[in-house]
């Protein structure tokens, strides 16, 4: 597939890097230095120019492209770029990244509007990520598969957790749950029954919704089963959408916003949220509002440092968990190291979503683990596949190393994958796969 | 002395335009007078006077130009002048008879009470032996004209009012602010009047149908026309001396829903008609309105069923005993509560015979009022709803001083200025009420006419809120006749400002309005 990416910022270059291995990628950016450095870092063709102009797109040979990804920081530029590409190549699949949710709403209302075939709303996506993380105590990442019957979740194992030191076999007490992978010091390990779980590991589990939830309470039993007391600091667009999504789940979150007029506007748009006009660093105010009883603090201010400060203060005053939005990708690990439970990077979330989408056109659903070292994918078993009719124990020997069967759904029912489970046509299998062998493994089903 | 900043010529000229059209509705009593072979002079003379005065006033300004200030003056003057012209038939028809309306003060009281849909009367005795069919129909008709608003009707019909129409309707329509239902204000005014007319015709058909079906022997054609004309405007006049007590239980049950309709925001009917979907159940004001009446009715019905009250034994002969009878207790309680809350003022029986608690609840109900955009008077249910909600917020922000919580009404948030306006209005209403009770007490004591506090309070609440009957000496089967002329004129003033919701009239009394 020939892919043109417009905008080589954090999002664009991250997508380019993950697609370069299996596709022909052309990257366009207006900044000459960035174009040059990208040329050397990744195996792509980089062109300097304005992606919204037809001339530049022609230079990138847009007429032969199968896909265009507009991922600059400017919403209007991205949308116009997609529209421009469509004028010369109507078959080109266009993906646009937008921050402002109003464009996303228009696009959803009339799919294909603006000449955009797929639109990724950065702010909304980030809010959705935050809400799904809030929904499952202790999880840093949650994705659903097979129409919601299968869930993948990534947990960080705190040193106090009592599964530290246990083997995978001992920890896996749930029938419909598979320990698919461990992330230790940034490396992905495929565990077997005897692998020992250490503090600060991240475990990736795949299973039914209930079993994942039970495991979540097992990992950190002190957590409330349902985070219900949520405090959002900062009424940014992401903060607003987080509150809105939480309201839709029936929660009554609280929000702190400093600006008088903005606080009023938020309060008008969020009937289920208590908006408070104050400074999130006002300790006396936080104590009066009983921050110590808060289950989750979400820092959604417009500045990374302020988010860090707000989260640390809230945790110090007794808040259970802290989720921070981190705009600079390189801070994510740093934030999590100093005590932020989950750091969400909007750009990373966007890049993942776009990469996911390009993959999804082959697989049915994809989740990306630890900066794309591994992926969780959902595939429907084709009748022509040579794996049909064979038990998993045999099938696994034909598949490349680094593939774990996480779950199977057959005619809508959950099937626990065991060594003697025989694969059938039209089964939906959810696999944990090392990123290096994704294409190879996916091709065998 | 600085120059006047109000273009009073424009305003008065437009009053003239409205006034001359008052001749048109006078045709109806004229026809009735001819039909019954009664005196036509009072109506012909009034038609001549209203057209001449109207044309004369119109000449004050060839090209009237209406601003926000002129709108207040125009609306206030229109109501005053219409009431004054409306006295002519009463005075002329009563000439040489025993009618109490020969006295111009009494005639003005009756006319203002009619146009403002109050329903308080100073007629010594109501009946066809003393008054012609035509005159009593005119009395009913004044309420129907005043109900949806004379100015709203004028905006609907007169093209010259279309530009400043929204301001005029705003000054006249009950409730905080008008709702434009269509891009053109004249179309909105027409829609409101059309719904109003439609319900009036429907009630007539039902009442007359009951008569033919044999359930209402005395609801003959005349009565079947006369009563819808005062139900829909929440008026309360009846050509029957004993109000709705004169009719069968079936008639009373039919009238209840029409009073409820009259106290409902007419914009809701318009919207329900335009598109399907739950318009009424989603409207916060309507839910509160219906809920308030349901709770009050249930409590009063319980009191009546239990038979509390010394007077219940001595009720009129044609009213069957109530204690212990579910249907009668429910009917009289619901009828009276709905009648008072919507400020109609009909009576299904003399509620002077009720117990103290039941009467107190009715006094309380006099302050509730109908919905915004209805024909009802008093404070209006929507204001109470907003006050309750903002007080709740006040309690919340006492605990959480930093919380920003807008007051919501039907999914929309209310502007803080609107809330302040609502507080201001309600407070002003209550202050005027208490001051007026004091003034009336002094003035009645001065002439040796003694009333107790409940009677005095009910008199003011009933005239300021355009309800009509009060308690005791001014109860539903009695009249306001015994007040001194000065007290009557004062109550004429209260009815006038009450109908226009105080501000449009009161603003005329400020210096800032006329200058600067």
PDB file of C-alpha atoms in Angstrom, chain B residues 296 299-300 303 308-310 354-364 454 471:
ATOM      1  CA  UNK B 296     -53.302  21.361  46.634  1.00  0.00           C
ATOM      2  CA  UNK B 299     -55.134  18.239  50.413  1.00  0.00           C
ATOM      3  CA  UNK B 300     -58.261  20.384  50.084  1.00  0.00           C
ATOM      4  CA  UNK B 303     -60.198  18.471  54.283  1.00  0.00           C
ATOM      5  CA  UNK B 308     -63.804  20.020  58.776  1.00  0.00           C
ATOM      6  CA  UNK B 309     -65.339  23.459  58.905  1.00  0.00           C
ATOM      7  CA  UNK B 310     -68.286  24.885  60.711  1.00  0.00           C
ATOM      8  CA  UNK B 354     -65.084  25.921  54.126  1.00  0.00           C
ATOM      9  CA  UNK B 355     -62.862  25.374  57.116  1.00  0.00           C
ATOM     10  CA  UNK B 356     -60.025  27.747  58.032  1.00  0.00           C
ATOM     11  CA  UNK B 357     -57.238  25.476  56.724  1.00  0.00           C
ATOM     12  CA  UNK B 358     -58.979  25.037  53.381  1.00  0.00           C
ATOM     13  CA  UNK B 359     -59.546  28.784  53.054  1.00  0.00           C
ATOM     14  CA  UNK B 360     -55.952  29.465  53.966  1.00  0.00           C
ATOM     15  CA  UNK B 361     -54.784  27.109  51.223  1.00  0.00           C
ATOM     16  CA  UNK B 362     -56.929  29.029  48.738  1.00  0.00           C
ATOM     17  CA  UNK B 363     -55.383  32.317  49.892  1.00  0.00           C
ATOM     18  CA  UNK B 364     -51.957  30.788  49.317  1.00  0.00           C
ATOM     19  CA  UNK B 454     -58.338  37.547  55.882  1.00  0.00           C
ATOM     20  CA  UNK B 471     -63.342  35.587  51.294  1.00  0.00           C
TER      21      UNK B 471
END
